[in-house]
CSV table of C-alpha atoms and ligand atoms in Angstrom, one decimal:
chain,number,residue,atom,x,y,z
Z,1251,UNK,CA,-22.4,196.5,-42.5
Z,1252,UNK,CA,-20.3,193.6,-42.6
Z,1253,UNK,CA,-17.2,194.2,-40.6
Z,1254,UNK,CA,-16.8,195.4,-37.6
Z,1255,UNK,CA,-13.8,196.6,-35.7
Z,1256,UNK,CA,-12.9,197.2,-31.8
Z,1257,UNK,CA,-9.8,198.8,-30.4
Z,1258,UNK,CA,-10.1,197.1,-27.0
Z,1259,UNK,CA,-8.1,196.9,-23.7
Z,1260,UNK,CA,-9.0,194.6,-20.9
Z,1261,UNK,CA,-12.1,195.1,-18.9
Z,1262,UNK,CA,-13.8,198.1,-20.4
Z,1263,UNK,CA,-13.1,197.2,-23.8
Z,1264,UNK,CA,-14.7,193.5,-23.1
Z,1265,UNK,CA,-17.4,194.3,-21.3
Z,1266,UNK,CA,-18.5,196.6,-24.3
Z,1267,UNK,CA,-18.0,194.5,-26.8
Z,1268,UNK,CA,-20.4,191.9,-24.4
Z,1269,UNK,CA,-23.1,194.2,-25.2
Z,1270,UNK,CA,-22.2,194.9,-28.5
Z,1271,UNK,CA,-22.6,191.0,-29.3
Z,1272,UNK,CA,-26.1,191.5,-27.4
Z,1273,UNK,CA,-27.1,194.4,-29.3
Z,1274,UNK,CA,-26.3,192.5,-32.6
Z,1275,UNK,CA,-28.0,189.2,-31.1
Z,1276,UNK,CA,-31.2,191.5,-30.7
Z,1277,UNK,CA,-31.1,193.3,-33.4
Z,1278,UNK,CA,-30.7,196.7,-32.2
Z,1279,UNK,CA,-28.1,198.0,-34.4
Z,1280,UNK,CA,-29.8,199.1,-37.5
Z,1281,UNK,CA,-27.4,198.0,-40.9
Z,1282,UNK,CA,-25.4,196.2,-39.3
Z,1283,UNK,CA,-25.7,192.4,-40.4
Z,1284,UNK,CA,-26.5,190.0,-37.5
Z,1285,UNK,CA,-23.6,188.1,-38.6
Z,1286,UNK,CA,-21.5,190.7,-39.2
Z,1287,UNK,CA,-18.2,189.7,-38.2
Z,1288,UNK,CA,-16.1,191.8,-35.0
Z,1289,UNK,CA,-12.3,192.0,-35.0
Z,1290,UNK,CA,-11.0,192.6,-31.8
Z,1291,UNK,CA,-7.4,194.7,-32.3
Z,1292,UNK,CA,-6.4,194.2,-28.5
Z,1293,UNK,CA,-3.6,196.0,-26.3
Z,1294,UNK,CA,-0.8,194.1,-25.8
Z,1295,UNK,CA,1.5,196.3,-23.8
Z,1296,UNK,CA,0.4,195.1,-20.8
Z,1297,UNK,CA,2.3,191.5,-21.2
Z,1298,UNK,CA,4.8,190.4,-18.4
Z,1299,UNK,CA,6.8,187.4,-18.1
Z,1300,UNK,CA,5.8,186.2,-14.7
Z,1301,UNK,CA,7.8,182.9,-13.6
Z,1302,UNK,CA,9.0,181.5,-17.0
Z,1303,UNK,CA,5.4,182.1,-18.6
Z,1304,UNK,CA,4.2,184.7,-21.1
Z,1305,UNK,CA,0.7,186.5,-19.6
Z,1306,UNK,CA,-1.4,188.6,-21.5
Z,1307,UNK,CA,-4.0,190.2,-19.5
Z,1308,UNK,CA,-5.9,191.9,-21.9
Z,1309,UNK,CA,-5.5,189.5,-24.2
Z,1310,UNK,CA,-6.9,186.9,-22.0
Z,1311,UNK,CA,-9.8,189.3,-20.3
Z,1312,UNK,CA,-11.7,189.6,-23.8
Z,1313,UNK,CA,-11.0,185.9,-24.6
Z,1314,UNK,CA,-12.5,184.4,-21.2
Z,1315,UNK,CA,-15.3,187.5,-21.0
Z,1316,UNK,CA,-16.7,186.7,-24.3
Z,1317,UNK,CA,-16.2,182.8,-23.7
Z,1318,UNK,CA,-17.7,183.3,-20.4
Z,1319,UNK,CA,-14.7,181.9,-18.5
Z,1320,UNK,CA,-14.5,185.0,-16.9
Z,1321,UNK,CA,-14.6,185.7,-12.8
Z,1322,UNK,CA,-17.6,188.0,-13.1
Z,1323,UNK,CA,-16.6,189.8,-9.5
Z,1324,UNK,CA,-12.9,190.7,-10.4
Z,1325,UNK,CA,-13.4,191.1,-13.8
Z,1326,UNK,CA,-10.5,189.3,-14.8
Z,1327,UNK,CA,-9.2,185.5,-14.6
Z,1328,UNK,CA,-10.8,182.4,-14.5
Z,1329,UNK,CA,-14.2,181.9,-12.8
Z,1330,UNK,CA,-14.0,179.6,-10.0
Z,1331,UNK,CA,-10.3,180.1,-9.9
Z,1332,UNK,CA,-8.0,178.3,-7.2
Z,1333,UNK,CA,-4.7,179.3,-5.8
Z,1334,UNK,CA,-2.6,176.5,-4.9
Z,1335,UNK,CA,-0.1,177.4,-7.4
Z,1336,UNK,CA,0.8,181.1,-6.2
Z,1337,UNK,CA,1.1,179.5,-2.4
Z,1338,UNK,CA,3.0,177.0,-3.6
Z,1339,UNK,CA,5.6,180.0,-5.0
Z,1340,UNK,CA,5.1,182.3,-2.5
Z,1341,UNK,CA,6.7,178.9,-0.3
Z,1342,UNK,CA,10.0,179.2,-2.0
Z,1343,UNK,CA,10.0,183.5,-1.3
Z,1344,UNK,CA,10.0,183.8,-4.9
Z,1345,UNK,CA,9.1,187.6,-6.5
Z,1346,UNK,CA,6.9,188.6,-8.2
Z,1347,UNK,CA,4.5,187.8,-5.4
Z,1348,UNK,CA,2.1,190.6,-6.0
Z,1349,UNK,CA,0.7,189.1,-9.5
Z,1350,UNK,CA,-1.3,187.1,-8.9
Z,1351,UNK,CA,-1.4,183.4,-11.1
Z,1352,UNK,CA,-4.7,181.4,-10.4
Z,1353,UNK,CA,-4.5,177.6,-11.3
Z,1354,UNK,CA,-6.7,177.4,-13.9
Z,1355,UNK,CA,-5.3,180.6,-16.0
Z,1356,UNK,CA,-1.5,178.9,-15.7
Z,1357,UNK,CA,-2.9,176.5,-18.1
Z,1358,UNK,CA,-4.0,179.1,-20.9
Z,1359,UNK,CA,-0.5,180.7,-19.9
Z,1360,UNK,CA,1.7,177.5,-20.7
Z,1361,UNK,CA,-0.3,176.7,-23.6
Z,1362,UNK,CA,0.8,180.1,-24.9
Z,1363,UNK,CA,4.8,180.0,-23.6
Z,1364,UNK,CA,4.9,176.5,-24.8
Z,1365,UNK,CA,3.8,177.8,-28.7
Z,1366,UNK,CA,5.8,180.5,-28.6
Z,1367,UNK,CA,8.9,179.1,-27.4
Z,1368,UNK,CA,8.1,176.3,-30.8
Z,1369,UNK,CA,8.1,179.4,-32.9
Z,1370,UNK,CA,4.3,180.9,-33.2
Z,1371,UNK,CA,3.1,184.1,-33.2
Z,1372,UNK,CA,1.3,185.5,-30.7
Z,1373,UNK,CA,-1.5,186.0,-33.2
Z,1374,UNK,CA,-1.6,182.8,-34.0
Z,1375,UNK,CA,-1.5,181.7,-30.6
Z,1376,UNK,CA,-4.1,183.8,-29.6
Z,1377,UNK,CA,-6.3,181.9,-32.3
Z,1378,UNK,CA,-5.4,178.7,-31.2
Z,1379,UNK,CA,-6.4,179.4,-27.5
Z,1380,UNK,CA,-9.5,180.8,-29.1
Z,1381,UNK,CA,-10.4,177.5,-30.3
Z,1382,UNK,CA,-11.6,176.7,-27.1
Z,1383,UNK,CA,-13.3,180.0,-25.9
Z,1384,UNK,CA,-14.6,181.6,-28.8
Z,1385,UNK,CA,-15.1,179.2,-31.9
Z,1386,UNK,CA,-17.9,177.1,-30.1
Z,1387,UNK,CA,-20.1,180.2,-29.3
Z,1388,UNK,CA,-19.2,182.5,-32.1
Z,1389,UNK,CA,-17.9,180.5,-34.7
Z,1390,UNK,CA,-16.2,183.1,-37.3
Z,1391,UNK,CA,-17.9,186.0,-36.2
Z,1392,UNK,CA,-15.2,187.5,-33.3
Z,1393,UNK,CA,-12.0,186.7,-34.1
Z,1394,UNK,CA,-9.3,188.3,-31.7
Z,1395,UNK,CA,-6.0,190.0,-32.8
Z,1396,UNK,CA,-3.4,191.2,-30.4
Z,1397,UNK,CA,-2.5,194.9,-31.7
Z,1398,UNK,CA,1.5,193.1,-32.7
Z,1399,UNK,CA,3.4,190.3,-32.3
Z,1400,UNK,CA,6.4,191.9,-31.0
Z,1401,UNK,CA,7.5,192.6,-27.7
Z,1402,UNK,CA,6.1,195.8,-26.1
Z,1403,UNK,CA,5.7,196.8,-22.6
Z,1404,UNK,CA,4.5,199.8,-20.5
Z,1405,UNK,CA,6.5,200.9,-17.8
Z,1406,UNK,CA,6.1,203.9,-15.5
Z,1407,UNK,CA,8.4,206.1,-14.0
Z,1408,UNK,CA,7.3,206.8,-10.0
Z,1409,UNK,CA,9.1,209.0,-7.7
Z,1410,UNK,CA,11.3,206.7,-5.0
Z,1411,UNK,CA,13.5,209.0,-2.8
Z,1412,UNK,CA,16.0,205.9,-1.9
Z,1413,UNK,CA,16.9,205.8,-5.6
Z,1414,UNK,CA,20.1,207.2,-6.6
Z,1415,UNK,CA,17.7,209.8,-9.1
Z,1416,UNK,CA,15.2,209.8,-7.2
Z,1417,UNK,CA,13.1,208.0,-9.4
Z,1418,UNK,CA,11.9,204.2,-10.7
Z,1419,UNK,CA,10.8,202.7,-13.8
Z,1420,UNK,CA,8.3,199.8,-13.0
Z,1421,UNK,CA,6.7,197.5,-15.6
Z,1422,UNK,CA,2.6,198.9,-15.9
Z,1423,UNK,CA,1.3,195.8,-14.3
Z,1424,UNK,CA,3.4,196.6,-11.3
Z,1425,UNK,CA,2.3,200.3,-10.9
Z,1426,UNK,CA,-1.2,199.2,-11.1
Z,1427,UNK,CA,-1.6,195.7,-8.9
Z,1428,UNK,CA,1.7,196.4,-6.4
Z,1429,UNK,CA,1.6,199.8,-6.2
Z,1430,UNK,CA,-2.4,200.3,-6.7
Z,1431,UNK,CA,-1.9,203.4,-8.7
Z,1432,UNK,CA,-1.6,205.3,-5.6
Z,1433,UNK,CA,2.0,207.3,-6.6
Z,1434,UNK,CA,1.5,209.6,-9.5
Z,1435,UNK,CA,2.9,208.5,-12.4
Z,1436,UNK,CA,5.3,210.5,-13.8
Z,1437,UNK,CA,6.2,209.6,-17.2
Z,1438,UNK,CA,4.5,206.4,-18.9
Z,1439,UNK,CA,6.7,204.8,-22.0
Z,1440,UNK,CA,5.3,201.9,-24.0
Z,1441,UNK,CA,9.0,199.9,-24.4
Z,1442,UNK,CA,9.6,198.5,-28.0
Z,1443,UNK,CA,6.4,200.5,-29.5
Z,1444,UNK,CA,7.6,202.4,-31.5
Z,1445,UNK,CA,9.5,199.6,-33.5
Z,1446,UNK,CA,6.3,197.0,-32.8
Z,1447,UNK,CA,4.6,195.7,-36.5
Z,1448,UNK,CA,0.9,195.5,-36.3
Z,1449,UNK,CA,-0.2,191.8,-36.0
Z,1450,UNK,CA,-0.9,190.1,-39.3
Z,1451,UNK,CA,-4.7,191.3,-40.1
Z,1452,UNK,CA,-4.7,194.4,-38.0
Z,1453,UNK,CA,-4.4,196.9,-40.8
Z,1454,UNK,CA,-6.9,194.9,-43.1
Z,1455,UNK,CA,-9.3,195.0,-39.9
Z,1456,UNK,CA,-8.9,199.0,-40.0
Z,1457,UNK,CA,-9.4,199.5,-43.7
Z,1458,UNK,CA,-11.2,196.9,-44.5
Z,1459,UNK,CA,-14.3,197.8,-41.8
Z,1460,UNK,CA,-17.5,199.1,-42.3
Z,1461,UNK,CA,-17.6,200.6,-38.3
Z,1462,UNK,CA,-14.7,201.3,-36.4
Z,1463,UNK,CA,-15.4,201.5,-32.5
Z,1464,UNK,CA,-13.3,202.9,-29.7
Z,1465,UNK,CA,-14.9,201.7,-27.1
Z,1466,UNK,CA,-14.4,202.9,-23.3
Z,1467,UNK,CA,-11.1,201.5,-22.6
Z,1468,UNK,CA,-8.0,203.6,-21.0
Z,1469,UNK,CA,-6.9,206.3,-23.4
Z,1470,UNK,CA,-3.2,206.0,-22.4
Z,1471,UNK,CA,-2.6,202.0,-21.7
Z,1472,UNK,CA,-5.1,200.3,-23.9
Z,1473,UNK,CA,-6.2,202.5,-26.6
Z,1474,UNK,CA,-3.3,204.6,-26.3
Z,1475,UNK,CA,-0.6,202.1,-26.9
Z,1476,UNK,CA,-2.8,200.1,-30.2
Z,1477,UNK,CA,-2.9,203.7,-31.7
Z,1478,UNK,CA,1.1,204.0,-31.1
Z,1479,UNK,CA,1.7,200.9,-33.6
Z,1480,UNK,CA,3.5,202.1,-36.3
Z,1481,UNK,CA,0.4,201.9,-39.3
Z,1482,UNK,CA,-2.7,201.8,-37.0
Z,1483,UNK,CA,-3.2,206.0,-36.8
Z,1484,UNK,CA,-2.8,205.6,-40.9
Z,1485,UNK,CA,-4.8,202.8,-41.6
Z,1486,UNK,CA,-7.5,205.0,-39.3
Z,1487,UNK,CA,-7.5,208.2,-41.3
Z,1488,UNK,CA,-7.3,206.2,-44.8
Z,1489,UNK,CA,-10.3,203.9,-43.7
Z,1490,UNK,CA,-13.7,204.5,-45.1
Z,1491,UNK,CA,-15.6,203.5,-41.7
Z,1492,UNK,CA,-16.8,205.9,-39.8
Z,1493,UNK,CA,-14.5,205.5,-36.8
Z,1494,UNK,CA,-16.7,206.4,-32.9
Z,1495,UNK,CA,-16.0,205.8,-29.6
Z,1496,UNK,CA,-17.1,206.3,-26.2
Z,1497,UNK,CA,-15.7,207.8,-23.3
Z,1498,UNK,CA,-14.3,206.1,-20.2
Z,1499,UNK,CA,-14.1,209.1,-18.2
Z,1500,UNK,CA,-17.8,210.1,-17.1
Z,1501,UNK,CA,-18.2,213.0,-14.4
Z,1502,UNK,CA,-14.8,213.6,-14.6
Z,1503,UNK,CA,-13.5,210.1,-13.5
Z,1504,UNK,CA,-12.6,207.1,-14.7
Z,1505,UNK,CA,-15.3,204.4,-13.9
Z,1506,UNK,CA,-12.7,202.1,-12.7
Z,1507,UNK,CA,-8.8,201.5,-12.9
Z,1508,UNK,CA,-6.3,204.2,-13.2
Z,1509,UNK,CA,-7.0,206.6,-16.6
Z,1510,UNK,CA,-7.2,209.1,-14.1
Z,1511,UNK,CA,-3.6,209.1,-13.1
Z,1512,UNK,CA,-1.8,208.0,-16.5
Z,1513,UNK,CA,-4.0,211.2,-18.0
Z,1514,UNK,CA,-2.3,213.7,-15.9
Z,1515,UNK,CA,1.0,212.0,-16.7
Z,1516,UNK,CA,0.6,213.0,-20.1
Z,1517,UNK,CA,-1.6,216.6,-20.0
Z,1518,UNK,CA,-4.5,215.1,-21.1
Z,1519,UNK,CA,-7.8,217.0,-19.0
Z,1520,UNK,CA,-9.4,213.8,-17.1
Z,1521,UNK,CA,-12.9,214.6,-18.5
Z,1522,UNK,CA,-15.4,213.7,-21.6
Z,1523,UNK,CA,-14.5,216.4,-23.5
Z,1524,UNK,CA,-10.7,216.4,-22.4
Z,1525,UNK,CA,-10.3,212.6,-23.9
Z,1526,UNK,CA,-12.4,213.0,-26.9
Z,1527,UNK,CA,-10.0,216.2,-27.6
Z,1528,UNK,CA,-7.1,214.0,-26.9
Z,1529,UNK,CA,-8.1,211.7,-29.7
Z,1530,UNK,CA,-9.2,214.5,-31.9
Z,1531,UNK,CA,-11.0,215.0,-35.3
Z,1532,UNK,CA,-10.7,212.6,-38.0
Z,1533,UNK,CA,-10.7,215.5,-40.2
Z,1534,UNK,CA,-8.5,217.3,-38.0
Z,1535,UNK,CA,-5.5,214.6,-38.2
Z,1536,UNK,CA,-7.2,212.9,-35.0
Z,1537,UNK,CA,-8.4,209.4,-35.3
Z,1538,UNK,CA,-12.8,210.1,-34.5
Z,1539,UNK,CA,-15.3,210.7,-36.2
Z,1540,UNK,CA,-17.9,210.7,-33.0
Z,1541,UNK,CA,-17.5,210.4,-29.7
Z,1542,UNK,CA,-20.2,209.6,-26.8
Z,1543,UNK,CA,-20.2,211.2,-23.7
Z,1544,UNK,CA,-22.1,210.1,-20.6
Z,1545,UNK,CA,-25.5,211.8,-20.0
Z,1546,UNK,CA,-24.0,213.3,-17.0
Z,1547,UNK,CA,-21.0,215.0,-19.3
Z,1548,UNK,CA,-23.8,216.9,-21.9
Z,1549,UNK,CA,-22.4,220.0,-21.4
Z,1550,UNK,CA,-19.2,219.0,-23.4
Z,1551,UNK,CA,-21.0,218.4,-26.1
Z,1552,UNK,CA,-20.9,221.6,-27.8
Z,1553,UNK,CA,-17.0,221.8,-27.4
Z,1554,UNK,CA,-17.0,218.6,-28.6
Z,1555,UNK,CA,-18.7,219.4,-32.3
Z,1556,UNK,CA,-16.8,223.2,-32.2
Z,1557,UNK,CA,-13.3,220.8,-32.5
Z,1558,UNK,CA,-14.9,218.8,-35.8
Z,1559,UNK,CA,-16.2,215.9,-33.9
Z,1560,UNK,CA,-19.7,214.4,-34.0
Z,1561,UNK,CA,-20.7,214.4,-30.4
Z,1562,UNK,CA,-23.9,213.1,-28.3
Z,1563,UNK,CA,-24.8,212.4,-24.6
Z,1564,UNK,CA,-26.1,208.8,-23.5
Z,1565,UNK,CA,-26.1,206.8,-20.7
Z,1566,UNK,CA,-22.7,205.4,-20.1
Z,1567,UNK,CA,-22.1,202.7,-17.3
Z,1568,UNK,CA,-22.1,199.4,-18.3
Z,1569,UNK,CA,-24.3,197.8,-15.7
Z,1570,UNK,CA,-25.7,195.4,-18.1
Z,1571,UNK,CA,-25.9,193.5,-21.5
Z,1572,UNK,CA,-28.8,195.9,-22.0
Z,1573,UNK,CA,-27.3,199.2,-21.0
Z,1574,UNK,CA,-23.7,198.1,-22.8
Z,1575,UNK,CA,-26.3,196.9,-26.2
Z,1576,UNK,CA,-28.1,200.3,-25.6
Z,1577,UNK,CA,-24.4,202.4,-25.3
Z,1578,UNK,CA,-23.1,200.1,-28.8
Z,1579,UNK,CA,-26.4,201.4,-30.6
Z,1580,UNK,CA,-25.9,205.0,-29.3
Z,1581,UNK,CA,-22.5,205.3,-31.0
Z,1582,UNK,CA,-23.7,203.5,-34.3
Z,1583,UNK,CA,-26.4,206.0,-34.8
Z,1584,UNK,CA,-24.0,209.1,-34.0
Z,1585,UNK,CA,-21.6,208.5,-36.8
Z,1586,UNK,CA,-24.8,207.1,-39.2
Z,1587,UNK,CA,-27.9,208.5,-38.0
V,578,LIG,P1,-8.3,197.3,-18.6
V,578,LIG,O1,-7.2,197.0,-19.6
V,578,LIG,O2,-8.7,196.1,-17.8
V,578,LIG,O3,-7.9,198.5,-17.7
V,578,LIG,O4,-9.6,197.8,-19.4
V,578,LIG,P2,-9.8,198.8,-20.5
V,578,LIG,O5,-8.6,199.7,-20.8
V,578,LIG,O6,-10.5,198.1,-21.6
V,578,LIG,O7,-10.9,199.7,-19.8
V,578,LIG,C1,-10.6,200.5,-18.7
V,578,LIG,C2,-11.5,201.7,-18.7
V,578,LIG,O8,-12.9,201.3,-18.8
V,578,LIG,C3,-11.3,202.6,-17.5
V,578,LIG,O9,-10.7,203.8,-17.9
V,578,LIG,C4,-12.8,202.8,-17.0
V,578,LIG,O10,-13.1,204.1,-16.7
V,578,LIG,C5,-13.6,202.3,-18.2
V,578,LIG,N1,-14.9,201.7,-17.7
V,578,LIG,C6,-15.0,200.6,-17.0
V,578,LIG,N2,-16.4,200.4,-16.8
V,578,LIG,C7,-17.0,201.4,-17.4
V,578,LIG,C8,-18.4,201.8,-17.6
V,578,LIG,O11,-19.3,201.1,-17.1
V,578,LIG,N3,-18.7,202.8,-18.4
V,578,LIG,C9,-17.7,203.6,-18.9
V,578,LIG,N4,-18.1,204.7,-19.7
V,578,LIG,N5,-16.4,203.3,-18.8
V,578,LIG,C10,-16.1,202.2,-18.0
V,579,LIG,CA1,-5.1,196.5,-19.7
């Protein structure tokens, strides 16, 4: 294998594809070619506009994670990050003053606002800021793609009693930082989805791959929204990789963030099985072909292979490049073993 390709969000999605790198590094995945090369197809539905400048979060959490730029406590945003900018804001009273802009990320976010506003993609913005944090370590080997260059957004509908109908939309970022996910959310809508192209190279990715990987990022918001492009759920039944991924739910939970919540907005069971149903059968018009539940969530293994899927039990927390290298393996030899 060649070619590989990640459907990634923010956090769970880059700290997966850490170990995937260190499983490939060590030569643990059997076939795979140690320098095989790993498109990222990342979320982009998150974006905001915050104060004039275009942020991409997830984007930008795979981008300073793999080019270890990354705050390793947070999990997201620059390492030895400063603050003297959002003070400075929150000085004149201006809003938004829950998102939070660190000094040294406003630079990766004016490099990007500046391009676009001269006319560039995001893709090929992404690439360019990639210069600096992946093409030194990796070379060719990860190149990152957001999921389109057009404008989508997530936004959430929460109940609000003073509102004339009772209810308000926020944009995703705000449900989750603001309002810490703590109001259910009612109805989640990716904004401009539905019309979004895939980003140049995301379709060739798909087709083109020798192993597709879903790896344990948030059904609805990250994994959700790149399967929502128009093309991507196409390109995934037509492809001749076998496509796996892993759950992010294990023990009935997420492991961190919010999947609970945006799971029951949409019906989906918050379990192993529940999620790996979601996504469904490749030969069932579902977009798997094996999917890898936590040791704890065995028992949904059997419902798991009665709805078409290949299933398996491993360990599942990504508590190191070692356990992450020993999950990537795990779900190469499901779908090839
Ligand atoms: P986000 O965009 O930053 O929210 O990140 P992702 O969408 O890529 O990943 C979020 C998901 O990762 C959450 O639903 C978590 O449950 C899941 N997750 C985080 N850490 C782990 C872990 O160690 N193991 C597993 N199985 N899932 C995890
Ligand atoms: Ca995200």
């Amino acid at each position: 294998m060649r070619a590989l390709t990640v459907l990634s969000g923010g956090i769970g999605g880059a700290r997966f594809l850490q170990g995937l790198l260190h499983a490939l590094d060590t030569g643990r995945l059997p076939g795979v070619e140690p320098d095989a090369v790993i498109t990222v197809v990342t979320n982009t539905a998150d974006d905001l506009w915050v104060h004039g400048l275009k942020v991409c979060p997830d984007l930008d959490t795979v981008m300073y994670t793999l080019g270890d730029g990354i705050d390793p406590g947070r999990g997201w945003g620059r390492r030895d990050e400063t603050w003297s900018v959002r003070e400075e804001l929150a000085a004149y009273g201006v809003e938004p003053t829950w998102f939070g802009l660190g000094d040294r990320d406003v630079a990766t976010h004016l490099v990007r606002t500046q391009m676009l506003e001269a006319g560039y993609p995001l893709s090929e913005v992404t690439t360019a800021l990639c210069r600096r944090w992946l093409t030194p370590t990796y070379g060719e080997r990860v190149r990152l793609l957001p999921m389109t260059d057009d404008r989508v957004e997530t936004h959430v509908a929460v109940a609000d009693p003073d509102a004339p109908s009772g209810k308000r939309v926020v944009h995703f970022q705000e449900y989750w930082i603001r309002l810490a996910a703590a109001v259910p959310a009612e109805t989640v809508v990716s904004v401009g989805l539905d019309e979004a192209a895939p980003a140049p190279g995301v379709l060739e990715a798909i087709s083109g791959a020798d192993l597709v990987i879903v790896p344990p990022s948030n059904p609805v918001v990250s994994v959700g929204t790149i399967l929502g492009v128009p093309g991507v759920r196409d390109a995934l039944a037509a492809t001749a990789a076998p496509v796996v991924g892993l759950s992010p739910i294990v023990g009935g939970q997420h492991v961190r963030g919010m999947a609970q919540q945006l799971l029951t907005s949409i019906g989906v069971e918050v379990s192993a099985a529940g999620v790996g149903l979601h996504y469904g059968a490749r030969s069932r018009g579902g977009v798997l072909d094996g999917w890898l539940v936590d040791s704890v969530d065995a028992d949904a293994v059997p419902a798991l292979e009665a709805a078409g899927l290949r299933a398996a039990a491993a360990p599942l927390m990504m508590t190191s490049a070692d356990a992450t290298a020993a999950m990537a393996a795990a779900a190469l030899d499901l779908v090839t073993g």
